Tab-separated table of C-alpha atoms and ligand atoms in Angstrom:
chain	number	residue	atom	x	y	z
A	1	UNK	CA	-3.371	16.756	-13.196
A	2	UNK	CA	-4.422	14.906	-16.640
A	3	UNK	CA	-4.878	11.186	-15.868
A	4	UNK	CA	-6.069	8.057	-18.420
A	5	UNK	CA	-9.837	6.939	-18.103
A	6	UNK	CA	-10.170	4.320	-15.779
A	7	UNK	CA	-10.406	1.161	-17.982
A	8	UNK	CA	-7.057	2.526	-19.895
A	9	UNK	CA	-5.452	2.736	-16.814
A	10	UNK	CA	-6.281	-0.824	-15.475
A	11	UNK	CA	-5.456	-2.223	-18.658
A	12	UNK	CA	-2.362	-0.423	-18.991
A	13	UNK	CA	-1.081	-1.070	-15.813
A	14	UNK	CA	-2.013	-4.962	-16.006
A	15	UNK	CA	-0.007	-4.940	-19.086
A	16	UNK	CA	3.068	-3.178	-17.467
A	17	UNK	CA	3.212	-5.464	-14.160
A	18	UNK	CA	5.976	-7.994	-14.832
A	19	UNK	CA	5.291	-11.423	-13.637
A	20	UNK	CA	8.402	-12.962	-12.015
A	21	UNK	CA	7.733	-16.864	-11.101
A	22	UNK	CA	9.716	-18.388	-8.094
A	23	UNK	CA	10.557	-15.271	-6.765
A	24	UNK	CA	11.882	-14.712	-3.659
A	25	UNK	CA	10.615	-18.639	-3.334
A	26	UNK	CA	9.794	-21.343	-5.415
A	27	UNK	CA	5.910	-21.263	-6.013
A	28	UNK	CA	5.673	-17.388	-5.450
A	29	UNK	CA	4.604	-15.360	-8.538
A	30	UNK	CA	6.104	-12.194	-7.758
A	31	UNK	CA	4.133	-9.150	-9.230
A	32	UNK	CA	7.082	-6.700	-10.161
A	33	UNK	CA	5.730	-3.052	-10.124
A	34	UNK	CA	8.866	-1.303	-11.051
A	35	UNK	CA	8.084	-1.109	-14.920
A	36	UNK	CA	4.882	0.611	-13.721
A	37	UNK	CA	7.568	3.096	-11.703
A	38	UNK	CA	9.037	3.930	-15.100
A	39	UNK	CA	5.937	5.367	-16.704
A	40	UNK	CA	4.946	8.797	-15.257
A	41	UNK	CA	1.566	8.308	-17.051
A	42	UNK	CA	0.602	5.275	-14.939
A	43	UNK	CA	2.094	6.610	-11.575
A	44	UNK	CA	-0.060	9.895	-12.054
A	45	UNK	CA	-3.115	7.705	-13.233
A	46	UNK	CA	-2.624	5.596	-9.706
A	47	UNK	CA	-2.291	8.554	-7.487
A	48	UNK	CA	-5.203	10.218	-9.466
A	49	UNK	CA	-7.314	7.420	-8.824
A	50	UNK	CA	-6.801	7.090	-5.020
A	51	UNK	CA	-6.625	10.628	-4.923
A	52	UNK	CA	-10.465	11.158	-6.286
A	53	UNK	CA	-11.580	8.395	-4.033
A	54	UNK	CA	-10.435	10.156	-0.602
A	55	UNK	CA	-10.091	13.759	-1.708
A	56	UNK	CA	-13.201	14.504	0.425
A	57	UNK	CA	-12.674	11.937	3.292
A	58	UNK	CA	-10.908	14.259	5.532
A	59	UNK	CA	-7.660	12.456	5.477
A	60	UNK	CA	-4.891	13.562	7.750
A	61	UNK	CA	-2.208	11.063	7.184
A	62	UNK	CA	-1.235	8.459	4.505
A	63	UNK	CA	0.615	5.378	5.863
A	64	UNK	CA	2.710	3.360	3.251
A	65	UNK	CA	4.705	0.261	4.261
A	66	UNK	CA	8.535	-0.147	3.426
A	67	UNK	CA	9.258	-0.326	0.877
A	68	UNK	CA	7.039	-0.345	-2.191
A	69	UNK	CA	4.273	1.403	-0.257
A	70	UNK	CA	6.429	4.653	0.026
A	71	UNK	CA	6.537	4.715	-3.793
A	72	UNK	CA	2.519	4.978	-4.244
A	73	UNK	CA	2.093	6.410	-0.617
A	74	UNK	CA	4.411	9.658	-0.865
A	75	UNK	CA	2.440	10.942	-4.419
A	76	UNK	CA	-0.809	10.198	-2.912
A	77	UNK	CA	-0.281	12.121	0.653
A	78	UNK	CA	1.063	14.864	-1.605
A	79	UNK	CA	-1.893	14.765	-3.506
A	80	UNK	CA	-4.525	14.592	-0.621
A	81	UNK	CA	-2.518	17.444	1.201
A	82	UNK	CA	-2.019	15.134	3.834
A	83	UNK	CA	1.076	13.648	5.999
A	84	UNK	CA	3.133	10.581	4.971
A	85	UNK	CA	4.180	8.164	7.408
A	86	UNK	CA	6.250	5.309	6.943
A	87	UNK	CA	5.910	2.090	8.290
A	88	UNK	CA	9.167	0.393	8.546
A	89	UNK	CA	11.270	-2.769	8.889
A	90	UNK	CA	12.893	-3.292	12.211
A	91	UNK	CA	16.199	-1.244	13.106
A	92	UNK	CA	15.335	1.760	10.489
A	93	UNK	CA	13.539	4.230	12.699
A	94	UNK	CA	15.614	6.030	15.082
A	95	UNK	CA	12.992	7.602	17.761
A	96	UNK	CA	10.709	5.863	20.076
A	97	UNK	CA	8.592	3.030	18.268
A	98	UNK	CA	5.667	1.009	18.349
A	99	UNK	CA	6.038	-2.492	16.761
A	100	UNK	CA	3.809	-5.296	15.213
A	101	UNK	CA	4.894	-8.696	14.076
A	102	UNK	CA	2.721	-10.646	11.277
A	103	UNK	CA	2.879	-13.544	8.937
A	104	UNK	CA	3.675	-12.736	5.216
A	105	UNK	CA	2.664	-15.049	2.078
A	106	UNK	CA	6.398	-15.787	2.295
A	107	UNK	CA	8.027	-15.891	5.923
A	108	UNK	CA	7.179	-13.487	8.794
A	109	UNK	CA	8.241	-9.868	9.383
A	110	UNK	CA	7.755	-6.958	11.772
A	111	UNK	CA	7.248	-3.343	11.048
A	112	UNK	CA	7.556	-0.368	13.207
A	113	UNK	CA	6.449	3.226	13.479
A	114	UNK	CA	7.245	6.110	15.233
A	115	UNK	CA	5.081	6.885	18.414
A	116	UNK	CA	4.004	10.282	17.371
A	117	UNK	CA	3.772	9.635	13.590
A	118	UNK	CA	-0.166	9.444	13.914
A	119	UNK	CA	-2.012	11.531	16.347
A	120	UNK	CA	-5.007	10.337	18.484
A	121	UNK	CA	-8.304	10.932	15.807
A	122	UNK	CA	-6.191	11.370	12.818
A	123	UNK	CA	-7.859	9.882	9.852
A	124	UNK	CA	-5.548	7.498	8.020
A	125	UNK	CA	-5.252	5.877	4.538
A	126	UNK	CA	-3.069	2.689	4.329
A	127	UNK	CA	-1.238	2.335	1.145
A	128	UNK	CA	0.638	-0.590	-0.267
A	129	UNK	CA	1.532	-1.962	-3.635
A	130	UNK	CA	0.131	-5.144	-3.305
A	131	UNK	CA	-2.039	-7.059	-0.798
A	132	UNK	CA	-1.717	-11.123	-0.685
A	133	UNK	CA	-2.576	-12.472	2.853
A	134	UNK	CA	-3.347	-9.137	4.122
A	135	UNK	CA	-0.939	-9.605	7.213
A	136	UNK	CA	1.277	-6.703	6.454
A	137	UNK	CA	-1.669	-4.137	6.157
A	138	UNK	CA	-3.247	-5.937	9.417
A	139	UNK	CA	-0.225	-5.123	11.194
A	140	UNK	CA	0.013	-1.470	9.834
A	141	UNK	CA	-3.694	-0.588	10.881
A	142	UNK	CA	-3.117	-2.448	14.324
A	143	UNK	CA	-0.144	0.301	14.754
A	144	UNK	CA	-2.389	2.996	13.547
A	145	UNK	CA	-4.734	2.028	15.884
A	146	UNK	CA	-2.696	1.821	18.707
A	147	UNK	CA	-1.567	5.403	18.221
A	148	UNK	CA	-5.336	6.557	18.537
A	149	UNK	CA	-5.571	7.209	14.412
A	150	UNK	CA	-8.876	5.813	12.408
A	151	UNK	CA	-8.156	3.670	9.425
A	152	UNK	CA	-10.550	5.207	6.971
A	153	UNK	CA	-9.418	2.431	4.052
A	154	UNK	CA	-6.713	0.418	2.746
A	155	UNK	CA	-5.470	1.028	-0.804
A	156	UNK	CA	-3.582	-1.372	-2.884
A	157	UNK	CA	-2.422	-1.189	-6.834
A	158	UNK	CA	-2.547	-4.996	-6.787
A	159	UNK	CA	-5.007	-7.447	-4.860
A	160	UNK	CA	-4.282	-10.972	-5.010
A	161	UNK	CA	-8.203	-12.245	-4.578
A	162	UNK	CA	-7.357	-15.958	-4.152
A	163	UNK	CA	-5.194	-15.260	-0.953
A	164	UNK	CA	-8.347	-12.987	0.577
A	165	UNK	CA	-6.475	-10.448	2.322
A	166	UNK	CA	-9.622	-8.465	2.017
A	167	UNK	CA	-11.199	-11.044	4.887
A	168	UNK	CA	-8.248	-10.553	7.012
A	169	UNK	CA	-8.563	-6.507	7.079
A	170	UNK	CA	-12.623	-6.893	7.396
A	171	UNK	CA	-14.389	-4.576	8.237
A	172	UNK	CA	-11.782	-2.115	7.097
A	173	UNK	CA	-12.732	-0.662	3.624
A	174	UNK	CA	-10.393	-2.291	1.175
A	175	UNK	CA	-9.857	-0.531	-2.414
A	176	UNK	CA	-7.623	-2.084	-5.059
A	177	UNK	CA	-6.780	-1.187	-8.878
A	178	UNK	CA	-5.794	-4.402	-10.577
A	179	UNK	CA	-7.236	-8.047	-8.884
A	180	UNK	CA	-6.054	-11.364	-9.928
Q	1	LIG	P1	0.625	-9.667	2.825
Q	1	LIG	O1	0.973	-9.219	4.299
Q	1	LIG	O2	0.701	-11.597	2.715
Q	1	LIG	O3	-0.712	-9.161	2.424
Q	1	LIG	O4	1.728	-9.487	1.620
Q	1	LIG	C1	1.945	-8.128	1.083
Q	1	LIG	C2	3.192	-7.607	1.294
Q	1	LIG	O5	4.114	-8.534	0.548
Q	1	LIG	C3	3.147	-6.220	0.334
Q	1	LIG	O6	4.002	-5.495	0.712
Q	1	LIG	C4	3.795	-6.570	-1.091
Q	1	LIG	O7	4.524	-6.117	-1.389
Q	1	LIG	C5	4.298	-8.293	-0.672
Q	1	LIG	N1	4.042	-9.226	-1.727
Q	1	LIG	C6	3.375	-10.349	-1.158
Q	1	LIG	N2	2.853	-11.035	-2.153
Q	1	LIG	C7	3.620	-10.635	-3.385
Q	1	LIG	C8	3.679	-10.961	-4.538
Q	1	LIG	N3	3.150	-12.088	-5.312
Q	1	LIG	N4	4.155	-10.229	-5.564
Q	1	LIG	C9	4.780	-9.067	-5.076
Q	1	LIG	N5	5.109	-8.680	-3.547
Q	1	LIG	C10	4.001	-9.668	-2.972
């Protein structure tokens, strides 16, 4: 897979993300990644960047959070030859589940995972488009740990540093491509 050099990649993603003020609530500056999805070179670059970081880390599964975590998690799982595991909103997963509730930058939410999605001892990457307060990723990491998995790292395309989600996830390793 050919990828852009890191500086070019970061700049290109930064220029491509669309800022939408006051969505979904007044005061939230929404980082819209749909223009990034429209550019295969950027998607290849993002996948390649995280795959290079974790290629030799013995990753068994990539967990992506509904729904934008799926978009980056599935290609990364393929590239790492790992399982992809969806962490889903309530009412979506058909089989036996574990659940965690958490606070969002806007509102509160619950995520579910199938009880057999992560096996005891498996090494897991958690992937989402963006980390804000870290609540979503902390809940996902708890689901992984309740099933006996080990969270090797949490990866995000975008990090909103002023909300310090990184501290909420400590001591887990946090990787982000673009920081605001
Ligand atoms: P948090 O749990 O506070 O870290 O929020 C992260 C989750 O909410 C991710 O799944 C993001 O997709 C979404 N999110 C939170 N804030 C924003 C934002 N400003 N722009 C886009 N997505 C956001």
